């Protein structure tokens, strides 16, 4: 990775654990309580700043993409005079509303290469940021319930292997071995004919990733400004000049749109139209139970994916709602359909109670691939169109966008995802591997 000077983020201050029941354990349990309750001596993870009148780079959106871009700009390229602006709180958009699934088992060579780089960055992220992001490579299964999906799984497995990504098609017996709770009998309404098994896939703790990048960027001198809404983008003579915000005007020669949900509205401020329609996606979580589901399980036919967190909750998601909307309200239809579909797969979890459901916004592009890189406005860059696959791409998107800003050259890894492809007919059709059936 880059050659820039690195400033180590602050140590987290963890010490070797005392023996259970020992004097030191009793004292440290008490210490933990007082320390925790008093919040004393907790170093701030990121700092408040006055908004300056100019920066070298302005990043709109303090989600994982914006924060990772800021972090790699500073860490890999030594560009630190950077402001990350968010109209609300850090990680409160798609970065806090996803189901935190990480994988690289895509369908197109461009997609596989790109997401594989992200998996590799996730593998070392805790060490790079000195922050436990709880990345757990527990394996990822995409079920096939009919011949058509089995064919797509074989196709994906072959493309994955050619790109050096570990994926293979397995049969129902092997699925049962990996997920004993799954009903793989032939008598079900949607029998499981096989699955794409992707061992490097898994889950991560999304808040930890957001906070880890925020802390790392802050330690390098990047300024993070929450509650700072971008109301306008100044463009003169085809070049971006800066932004107008709810806290004043700020100039910058480079502005990067790293928003999700409202990315087309933000681009419209600069006069750049995007081929995006925004749809809600709903998710839900159960009460915690003893660990029984090691892998991530996805069924496109049943429009559902499920994983179990380290705390024991089951996290479920569906495909996007069929209508475009900016609403983030949950619906009873979602809960009913989710329960029906999940119980097809795992009838024995019928008694589990749902604790919570929520929704996030997904910016869908026509080919289910993101839009990254330059726009017709000089200096105004985009990292948008993240549909239902944005969180997993945070590290690689940040690394690549930082390289583009620092060098002025589009990295090969993201060249295929440019905005011009829609006008030039070079789509990167990823629908067959993007989340679940849409
Ligand atoms: O792309 O893996 C995925 C995914 C999971 C949930 C939404 N998208």
Short mmCIF file of C-alpha atoms and ligand atoms in Angstrom, two decimals:
data_model
loop_
_atom_site.label_atom_id
_atom_site.label_comp_id
_atom_site.label_asym_id
_atom_site.label_seq_id
_atom_site.Cartn_x
_atom_site.Cartn_y
_atom_site.Cartn_z
CA UNK A 1 0.00 0.00 0.00
CA UNK A 2 0.90 3.67 -0.27
CA UNK A 3 4.18 5.23 0.63
CA UNK A 4 2.92 8.12 2.80
CA UNK A 5 4.10 8.63 6.38
CA UNK A 6 1.84 7.02 8.96
CA UNK A 7 0.93 8.36 12.35
CA UNK A 8 -0.09 5.55 14.67
CA UNK A 9 -3.62 5.95 16.02
CA UNK A 10 -3.74 6.11 19.82
CA UNK A 11 -3.32 2.81 21.71
CA UNK A 12 -6.59 1.53 23.04
CA UNK A 13 -5.11 1.02 26.49
CA UNK A 14 -6.09 -2.63 26.97
CA UNK A 15 -3.96 -4.55 29.49
CA UNK A 16 -3.41 -8.24 30.06
CA UNK A 17 -6.50 -9.77 31.70
CA UNK A 18 -6.19 -10.64 35.44
CA UNK A 19 -6.94 -14.21 36.60
CA UNK A 20 -10.67 -14.79 37.35
CA UNK A 21 -11.49 -14.20 41.03
CA UNK A 22 -8.04 -12.74 41.80
CA UNK A 23 -7.62 -9.54 43.85
CA UNK A 24 -6.62 -7.71 40.72
CA UNK A 25 -9.72 -8.99 38.91
CA UNK A 26 -11.97 -7.67 41.69
CA UNK A 27 -10.22 -4.35 41.64
CA UNK A 28 -10.26 -4.14 37.89
CA UNK A 29 -13.98 -5.06 37.74
CA UNK A 30 -14.58 -2.17 40.13
CA UNK A 31 -12.20 -0.04 38.12
CA UNK A 32 -14.05 -0.90 34.94
CA UNK A 33 -17.36 0.08 36.50
CA UNK A 34 -16.18 3.42 37.84
CA UNK A 35 -14.15 4.12 34.75
CA UNK A 36 -17.10 3.21 32.54
CA UNK A 37 -19.68 5.14 34.52
CA UNK A 38 -17.54 8.20 34.96
CA UNK A 39 -16.25 8.16 31.36
CA UNK A 40 -13.11 9.59 32.89
CA UNK A 41 -9.81 9.39 31.00
CA UNK A 42 -11.52 8.10 27.87
CA UNK A 43 -9.61 9.67 25.02
CA UNK A 44 -11.92 11.27 22.46
CA UNK A 45 -12.18 9.11 19.37
CA UNK A 46 -12.46 12.17 17.13
CA UNK A 47 -12.48 15.89 17.90
CA UNK A 48 -14.68 18.92 17.28
CA UNK A 49 -13.25 21.75 15.18
CA UNK A 50 -14.33 25.14 13.92
CA UNK A 51 -15.15 24.92 10.24
CA UNK A 52 -12.26 26.51 8.30
CA UNK A 53 -12.87 28.65 5.22
CA UNK A 54 -10.84 26.34 2.97
CA UNK A 55 -9.46 22.80 2.77
CA UNK A 56 -7.47 20.85 0.20
CA UNK A 57 -10.23 18.24 -0.02
CA UNK A 58 -13.86 18.21 1.13
CA UNK A 59 -15.57 14.86 1.50
CA UNK A 60 -19.36 14.86 1.78
CA UNK A 61 -20.64 11.99 3.93
CA UNK A 62 -19.15 10.65 7.18
CA UNK A 63 -20.03 7.02 6.52
CA UNK A 64 -17.52 4.27 5.92
CA UNK A 65 -16.74 5.46 2.37
CA UNK A 66 -16.10 9.09 3.33
CA UNK A 67 -14.12 8.19 6.43
CA UNK A 68 -12.05 5.54 4.66
CA UNK A 69 -11.28 7.97 1.82
CA UNK A 70 -10.16 10.58 4.35
CA UNK A 71 -8.09 8.03 6.29
CA UNK A 72 -6.24 6.72 3.21
CA UNK A 73 -5.71 10.25 1.86
CA UNK A 74 -3.86 11.08 5.06
CA UNK A 75 -2.27 7.69 5.82
CA UNK A 76 -1.20 6.68 2.31
CA UNK A 77 -0.66 10.04 0.63
CA UNK A 78 0.07 12.55 3.39
CA UNK A 79 -2.95 14.74 2.41
CA UNK A 80 -4.29 15.86 5.79
CA UNK A 81 -5.98 19.21 5.20
CA UNK A 82 -9.23 17.37 4.66
CA UNK A 83 -12.75 17.98 5.99
CA UNK A 84 -15.39 15.26 6.15
CA UNK A 85 -18.86 16.84 6.36
CA UNK A 86 -22.06 15.10 7.38
CA UNK A 87 -25.48 16.61 7.80
CA UNK A 88 -26.19 14.26 10.75
CA UNK A 89 -24.03 12.02 12.91
CA UNK A 90 -21.09 9.88 11.90
CA UNK A 91 -22.08 6.45 10.55
CA UNK A 92 -25.80 7.21 10.83
CA UNK A 93 -26.75 6.49 7.22
CA UNK A 94 -26.19 3.28 5.29
CA UNK A 95 -23.03 2.63 7.32
CA UNK A 96 -25.12 2.11 10.44
CA UNK A 97 -28.08 0.38 8.80
CA UNK A 98 -26.53 -2.47 6.86
CA UNK A 99 -26.20 -6.14 7.79
CA UNK A 100 -22.38 -5.98 7.70
CA UNK A 101 -21.82 -8.88 5.30
CA UNK A 102 -18.38 -9.05 3.70
CA UNK A 103 -17.69 -11.15 0.60
CA UNK A 104 -16.05 -11.12 -2.83
CA UNK A 105 -18.04 -13.84 -4.63
CA UNK A 106 -19.36 -11.59 -7.40
CA UNK A 107 -20.19 -12.42 -11.00
CA UNK A 108 -18.08 -10.08 -13.14
CA UNK A 109 -14.27 -10.14 -13.13
CA UNK A 110 -14.30 -6.39 -12.38
CA UNK A 111 -16.57 -6.92 -9.37
CA UNK A 112 -14.68 -9.94 -8.04
CA UNK A 113 -11.28 -8.20 -8.20
CA UNK A 114 -12.64 -5.06 -6.56
CA UNK A 115 -14.48 -6.73 -3.65
CA UNK A 116 -11.60 -9.17 -3.13
CA UNK A 117 -9.29 -6.21 -2.47
CA UNK A 118 -11.82 -5.06 0.14
CA UNK A 119 -11.86 -8.47 1.84
CA UNK A 120 -8.07 -8.33 2.00
CA UNK A 121 -8.15 -4.84 3.51
CA UNK A 122 -10.71 -6.03 6.07
CA UNK A 123 -8.37 -8.89 6.99
CA UNK A 124 -5.74 -6.46 8.26
CA UNK A 125 -8.02 -3.58 9.23
CA UNK A 126 -8.00 -4.18 12.99
CA UNK A 127 -4.20 -4.16 12.98
CA UNK A 128 -3.96 -1.21 10.56
CA UNK A 129 -6.35 0.93 12.62
CA UNK A 130 -5.38 -0.54 16.01
CA UNK A 131 -9.11 -0.97 16.63
CA UNK A 132 -10.99 -4.25 16.92
CA UNK A 133 -13.43 -4.28 14.01
CA UNK A 134 -14.55 -7.86 14.81
CA UNK A 135 -14.06 -9.15 11.29
CA UNK A 136 -15.15 -12.76 11.34
CA UNK A 137 -14.51 -14.89 8.24
CA UNK A 138 -17.14 -17.47 9.06
CA UNK A 139 -17.97 -18.42 5.46
CA UNK A 140 -20.80 -17.36 3.18
CA UNK A 141 -23.41 -19.61 1.55
CA UNK A 142 -25.69 -18.57 -1.31
CA UNK A 143 -28.40 -21.20 -1.72
CA UNK A 144 -29.73 -22.43 -5.06
CA UNK A 145 -33.33 -23.65 -5.09
CA UNK A 146 -33.68 -24.21 -8.84
CA UNK A 147 -31.58 -25.11 -11.89
CA UNK A 148 -31.29 -21.49 -13.03
CA UNK A 149 -29.73 -20.36 -9.75
CA UNK A 150 -27.48 -23.40 -9.64
CA UNK A 151 -26.16 -22.45 -13.05
CA UNK A 152 -25.45 -18.88 -11.84
CA UNK A 153 -23.65 -20.29 -8.77
CA UNK A 154 -21.42 -22.41 -11.04
CA UNK A 155 -20.74 -19.38 -13.21
CA UNK A 156 -19.83 -17.29 -10.18
CA UNK A 157 -17.63 -20.05 -8.78
CA UNK A 158 -15.67 -20.27 -12.04
CA UNK A 159 -15.20 -16.48 -12.34
CA UNK A 160 -14.18 -16.36 -8.66
CA UNK A 161 -11.59 -19.13 -9.12
CA UNK A 162 -10.13 -17.44 -12.20
CA UNK A 163 -9.66 -14.31 -10.10
CA UNK A 164 -8.06 -16.30 -7.26
CA UNK A 165 -11.09 -16.05 -4.97
CA UNK A 166 -12.06 -19.11 -2.95
CA UNK A 167 -15.61 -20.19 -3.97
CA UNK A 168 -17.12 -23.53 -4.94
CA UNK A 169 -20.51 -25.10 -5.52
CA UNK A 170 -21.46 -27.63 -2.85
CA UNK A 171 -24.40 -30.04 -2.53
CA UNK A 172 -27.21 -30.23 0.06
CA UNK A 173 -25.30 -32.68 2.31
CA UNK A 174 -22.40 -30.29 2.63
CA UNK A 175 -24.84 -27.42 3.27
CA UNK A 176 -26.35 -29.49 6.09
CA UNK A 177 -22.88 -30.16 7.52
CA UNK A 178 -22.14 -26.42 7.58
CA UNK A 179 -25.61 -25.40 8.83
CA UNK A 180 -27.17 -28.29 10.76
CA UNK A 181 -30.34 -26.27 11.49
CA UNK A 182 -31.14 -25.94 7.78
CA UNK A 183 -33.93 -28.01 6.29
CA UNK A 184 -32.32 -29.59 3.22
CA UNK A 185 -34.98 -32.27 2.67
CA UNK A 186 -36.45 -32.69 -0.80
CA UNK A 187 -40.00 -32.26 0.53
CA UNK A 188 -39.80 -28.53 1.22
CA UNK A 189 -41.52 -25.92 -0.93
CA UNK A 190 -38.13 -24.58 -2.07
CA UNK A 191 -35.73 -27.55 -1.89
CA UNK A 192 -32.03 -26.69 -1.63
CA UNK A 193 -30.27 -28.08 -4.70
CA UNK A 194 -26.84 -26.74 -3.76
CA UNK A 195 -25.05 -23.57 -2.76
CA UNK A 196 -22.15 -21.32 -3.63
CA UNK A 197 -19.77 -21.65 -0.67
CA UNK A 198 -17.31 -18.78 -0.16
CA UNK A 199 -15.12 -19.47 2.90
CA UNK A 200 -13.45 -15.98 3.12
CA UNK A 201 -16.85 -14.25 3.42
CA UNK A 202 -18.25 -13.27 6.79
CA UNK A 203 -19.34 -10.34 8.89
CA UNK A 204 -17.80 -7.33 10.58
CA UNK A 205 -18.94 -4.97 13.34
CA UNK A 206 -20.05 -1.98 11.27
CA UNK A 207 -19.90 0.66 14.04
CA UNK A 208 -16.37 -0.41 14.89
CA UNK A 209 -15.30 0.02 11.27
CA UNK A 210 -16.80 3.52 11.13
CA UNK A 211 -15.26 4.53 14.46
CA UNK A 212 -11.91 2.92 13.63
CA UNK A 213 -11.61 4.89 10.38
CA UNK A 214 -12.83 8.06 12.11
CA UNK A 215 -10.25 7.68 14.88
CA UNK A 216 -7.49 6.90 12.38
CA UNK A 217 -8.37 9.86 10.16
CA UNK A 218 -8.63 12.19 13.18
CA UNK A 219 -5.23 11.05 14.46
CA UNK A 220 -3.76 12.05 11.07
CA UNK A 221 -5.25 15.55 11.31
CA UNK A 222 -8.40 15.11 9.22
CA UNK A 223 -11.33 17.19 10.50
CA UNK A 224 -14.71 15.46 10.87
CA UNK A 225 -17.68 17.86 10.99
CA UNK A 226 -20.99 16.31 12.01
CA UNK A 227 -24.26 18.29 11.81
CA UNK A 228 -22.87 20.20 8.85
CA UNK A 229 -25.23 19.98 5.91
CA UNK A 230 -24.07 20.74 2.38
CA UNK A 231 -26.69 23.06 0.89
CA UNK A 232 -24.93 23.97 -2.34
CA UNK A 233 -21.88 23.11 -4.45
CA UNK A 234 -20.11 25.99 -6.17
CA UNK A 235 -19.04 25.35 -9.75
CA UNK A 236 -17.42 28.02 -11.93
CA UNK A 237 -16.09 27.56 -15.44
CA UNK A 238 -16.62 23.80 -15.26
CA UNK A 239 -14.56 23.48 -12.00
CA UNK A 240 -15.68 22.90 -8.47
CA UNK A 241 -14.79 25.78 -6.10
CA UNK A 242 -16.23 24.64 -2.80
CA UNK A 243 -19.45 24.02 -0.91
CA UNK A 244 -22.09 26.06 0.91
CA UNK A 245 -23.00 24.51 4.22
CA UNK A 246 -25.37 25.10 7.12
CA UNK A 247 -22.29 26.43 9.01
CA UNK A 248 -20.89 28.67 6.29
CA UNK A 249 -19.14 28.57 2.92
CA UNK A 250 -15.97 26.53 2.43
CA UNK A 251 -13.68 26.51 -0.59
CA UNK A 252 -11.76 23.51 -1.88
CA UNK A 253 -10.29 22.45 -5.25
CA UNK A 254 -11.56 18.89 -4.73
CA UNK A 255 -14.99 17.80 -3.46
CA UNK A 256 -15.85 14.09 -3.20
CA UNK A 257 -19.47 12.94 -2.91
CA UNK A 258 -19.39 9.85 -0.66
CA UNK A 259 -23.05 9.92 0.31
CA UNK A 260 -25.60 7.12 0.13
CA UNK A 261 -29.36 7.47 -0.05
CA UNK A 262 -29.20 11.08 -1.16
CA UNK A 263 -26.27 10.83 -3.57
CA UNK A 264 -28.26 11.89 -6.62
CA UNK A 265 -29.59 14.97 -4.77
CA UNK A 266 -26.06 15.94 -3.71
CA UNK A 267 -24.79 15.46 -7.26
CA UNK A 268 -27.66 17.58 -8.56
CA UNK A 269 -26.25 20.48 -6.46
CA UNK A 270 -23.22 20.38 -8.79
CA UNK A 271 -25.39 19.93 -11.90
CA UNK A 272 -24.31 16.29 -12.35
CA UNK A 273 -27.25 13.93 -13.05
CA UNK A 274 -26.92 10.32 -11.87
CA UNK A 275 -28.77 7.23 -13.21
CA UNK A 276 -29.86 6.23 -9.71
CA UNK A 277 -33.17 5.39 -8.10
CA UNK A 278 -33.32 5.17 -4.33
CA UNK A 279 -35.15 2.33 -2.58
CA UNK A 280 -35.53 1.42 1.09
CA UNK A 281 -34.19 -1.91 2.32
CA UNK A 282 -35.47 -3.38 5.56
CA UNK A 283 -33.66 -5.51 8.10
CA UNK A 284 -34.38 -6.97 11.53
CA UNK A 285 -32.67 -8.53 14.52
CA UNK A 286 -33.81 -11.19 17.03
CA UNK A 287 -33.17 -11.69 20.70
CA UNK A 288 -29.78 -13.33 21.37
CA UNK A 289 -29.51 -17.11 21.59
CA UNK A 290 -26.65 -19.57 21.92
CA UNK A 291 -24.47 -19.74 18.82
CA UNK A 292 -25.86 -22.24 16.28
CA UNK A 293 -25.34 -20.54 12.90
CA UNK A 294 -21.71 -20.22 11.94
CA UNK A 295 -21.95 -19.15 8.32
CA UNK A 296 -23.79 -16.33 6.58
CA UNK A 297 -26.75 -17.77 4.62
CA UNK A 298 -28.34 -16.06 1.61
CA UNK A 299 -31.33 -17.18 -0.44
CA UNK A 300 -32.11 -15.11 -3.51
CA UNK A 301 -35.28 -17.08 -4.24
CA UNK A 302 -36.60 -16.44 -0.73
CA UNK A 303 -35.31 -12.83 -0.68
CA UNK A 304 -33.54 -13.24 2.63
CA UNK A 305 -30.09 -13.39 4.23
CA UNK A 306 -29.21 -14.23 7.80
CA UNK A 307 -26.17 -14.32 10.04
CA UNK A 308 -25.65 -14.68 13.78
CA UNK A 309 -23.71 -12.00 15.61
CA UNK A 310 -21.05 -12.67 18.23
CA UNK A 311 -23.69 -11.64 20.79
CA UNK A 312 -26.03 -14.36 19.51
CA UNK A 313 -28.69 -12.27 17.72
CA UNK A 314 -29.84 -13.31 14.26
CA UNK A 315 -29.58 -10.44 11.80
CA UNK A 316 -31.91 -10.70 8.80
CA UNK A 317 -32.22 -8.61 5.70
CA UNK A 318 -34.39 -8.69 2.60
CA UNK A 319 -34.17 -7.32 -0.91
CA UNK A 320 -34.99 -3.68 -1.52
CA UNK A 321 -38.60 -2.53 -1.31
CA UNK A 322 -40.03 -2.49 -4.85
CA UNK A 323 -40.87 1.24 -4.94
CA UNK A 324 -38.46 4.21 -4.90
CA UNK A 325 -38.69 6.20 -1.67
CA UNK A 326 -36.62 8.15 0.84
CA UNK A 327 -38.69 6.80 3.72
CA UNK A 328 -36.96 4.71 6.36
CA UNK A 329 -40.05 3.32 8.06
CA UNK A 330 -40.41 -0.39 8.68
CA UNK A 331 -43.49 -2.27 7.46
CA UNK A 332 -45.53 -5.21 8.70
CA UNK A 333 -45.42 -6.78 5.21
CA UNK A 334 -41.65 -7.03 5.55
CA UNK A 335 -41.85 -8.76 8.93
CA UNK A 336 -44.48 -11.22 7.76
CA UNK A 337 -42.64 -12.12 4.57
CA UNK A 338 -39.32 -12.36 6.37
CA UNK A 339 -40.74 -14.75 8.98
CA UNK A 340 -42.36 -16.91 6.30
CA UNK A 341 -39.19 -17.13 4.25
CA UNK A 342 -36.80 -17.72 7.11
CA UNK A 343 -38.98 -20.49 8.53
CA UNK A 344 -38.91 -22.23 5.14
CA UNK A 345 -35.18 -22.58 5.64
CA UNK A 346 -34.95 -23.03 9.41
CA UNK A 347 -38.31 -24.17 10.82
CA UNK A 348 -36.83 -24.82 14.25
CA UNK A 349 -36.27 -21.14 15.02
CA UNK A 350 -40.00 -20.34 14.98
CA UNK A 351 -40.04 -19.34 18.65
CA UNK A 352 -37.31 -16.69 18.34
CA UNK A 353 -38.61 -13.17 18.93
CA UNK A 354 -37.74 -10.23 16.73
CA UNK A 355 -36.39 -7.34 18.79
CA UNK A 356 -36.09 -4.59 16.28
CA UNK A 357 -36.45 -3.75 12.60
CA UNK A 358 -35.12 -0.82 10.62
CA UNK A 359 -34.56 0.41 7.08
CA UNK A 360 -31.77 2.04 5.11
CA UNK A 361 -31.68 3.67 1.69
CA UNK A 362 -30.08 2.02 -1.32
CA UNK A 363 -28.99 3.96 -4.40
CA UNK A 364 -29.61 1.49 -7.22
CA UNK A 365 -27.85 1.85 -10.57
CA UNK A 366 -29.05 0.15 -13.79
CA UNK A 367 -26.25 -2.47 -13.69
CA UNK A 368 -26.02 -2.99 -9.92
CA UNK A 369 -22.43 -1.72 -9.87
CA UNK A 370 -21.25 1.48 -8.18
CA UNK A 371 -20.32 4.80 -9.81
CA UNK A 372 -16.80 5.91 -8.93
CA UNK A 373 -14.40 8.50 -10.26
CA UNK A 374 -14.47 11.76 -12.17
CA UNK A 375 -17.54 13.69 -13.37
CA UNK A 376 -17.99 16.35 -16.07
CA UNK A 377 -17.22 18.94 -13.32
CA UNK A 378 -13.43 19.15 -12.76
CA UNK A 379 -12.48 18.39 -9.18
CA UNK A 380 -15.93 17.01 -8.31
CA UNK A 381 -15.61 13.25 -7.78
CA UNK A 382 -18.16 10.60 -6.94
CA UNK A 383 -18.14 7.40 -4.91
CA UNK A 384 -21.86 6.58 -5.05
CA UNK A 385 -24.48 4.14 -6.34
CA UNK A 386 -23.73 1.61 -3.65
CA UNK A 387 -27.06 -0.18 -3.82
CA UNK A 388 -27.08 -2.98 -1.28
CA UNK A 389 -23.32 -3.64 -1.36
CA UNK A 390 -21.72 -0.47 0.00
CA UNK A 391 -20.48 -1.43 3.43
CA UNK A 392 -18.36 -4.32 2.24
CA UNK A 393 -16.65 -1.99 -0.26
CA UNK A 394 -15.77 0.78 2.23
CA UNK A 395 -12.05 0.00 2.55
CA UNK A 396 -11.30 -0.57 -1.14
CA UNK A 397 -13.44 2.39 -2.22
CA UNK A 398 -11.63 4.63 0.27
CA UNK A 399 -8.23 3.39 -0.84
CA UNK A 400 -9.01 3.83 -4.54
CA UNK A 401 -10.70 7.24 -4.20
CA UNK A 402 -7.77 8.49 -2.11
CA UNK A 403 -5.38 7.36 -4.84
CA UNK A 404 -7.47 9.13 -7.49
CA UNK A 405 -7.50 12.38 -5.50
CA UNK A 406 -3.78 12.20 -4.70
CA UNK A 407 -2.47 11.22 -8.15
CA UNK A 408 -5.19 12.51 -10.49
CA UNK A 409 -5.20 9.03 -12.12
CA UNK A 410 -8.12 6.60 -11.93
CA UNK A 411 -6.84 3.32 -10.40
CA UNK A 412 -7.37 0.28 -12.69
CA UNK A 413 -9.47 -1.39 -10.00
CA UNK A 414 -12.27 1.19 -10.37
CA UNK A 415 -11.87 2.21 -14.03
CA UNK A 416 -14.85 0.05 -15.10
CA UNK A 417 -17.17 1.81 -12.62
CA UNK A 418 -16.95 5.27 -14.21
CA UNK A 419 -20.01 7.46 -14.74
CA UNK A 420 -19.40 7.64 -18.50
CA UNK A 421 -20.18 3.92 -18.91
CA UNK A 422 -23.92 4.60 -18.91
CA UNK A 423 -23.65 6.97 -21.88
CA UNK A 424 -21.16 4.70 -23.66
CA UNK A 425 -22.94 1.37 -23.09
CA UNK A 426 -20.20 -0.35 -21.03
CA UNK A 427 -22.35 -1.66 -18.19
CA UNK A 428 -20.87 -3.99 -15.54
CA UNK A 429 -23.89 -6.30 -15.03
CA UNK A 430 -23.67 -7.49 -11.43
CA UNK A 431 -27.35 -8.14 -10.73
CA UNK A 432 -26.85 -11.91 -10.54
CA UNK A 433 -24.56 -11.57 -7.51
CA UNK A 434 -25.72 -8.39 -5.79
CA UNK A 435 -27.33 -9.29 -2.48
CA UNK A 436 -30.58 -11.17 -2.95
CA UNK A 437 -33.12 -11.11 -5.79
CA UNK A 438 -34.31 -7.58 -6.54
O1 LIG B 1 -24.32 -7.87 -1.04
O2 LIG B 1 -23.86 -9.34 0.49
C1 LIG B 1 -24.55 -8.44 0.04
C2 LIG B 1 -25.66 -7.94 0.84
C3 LIG B 1 -26.09 -8.42 2.00
C4 LIG B 1 -27.12 -7.65 2.38
C5 LIG B 1 -27.32 -6.68 1.47
N1 LIG B 1 -26.39 -6.87 0.53
#
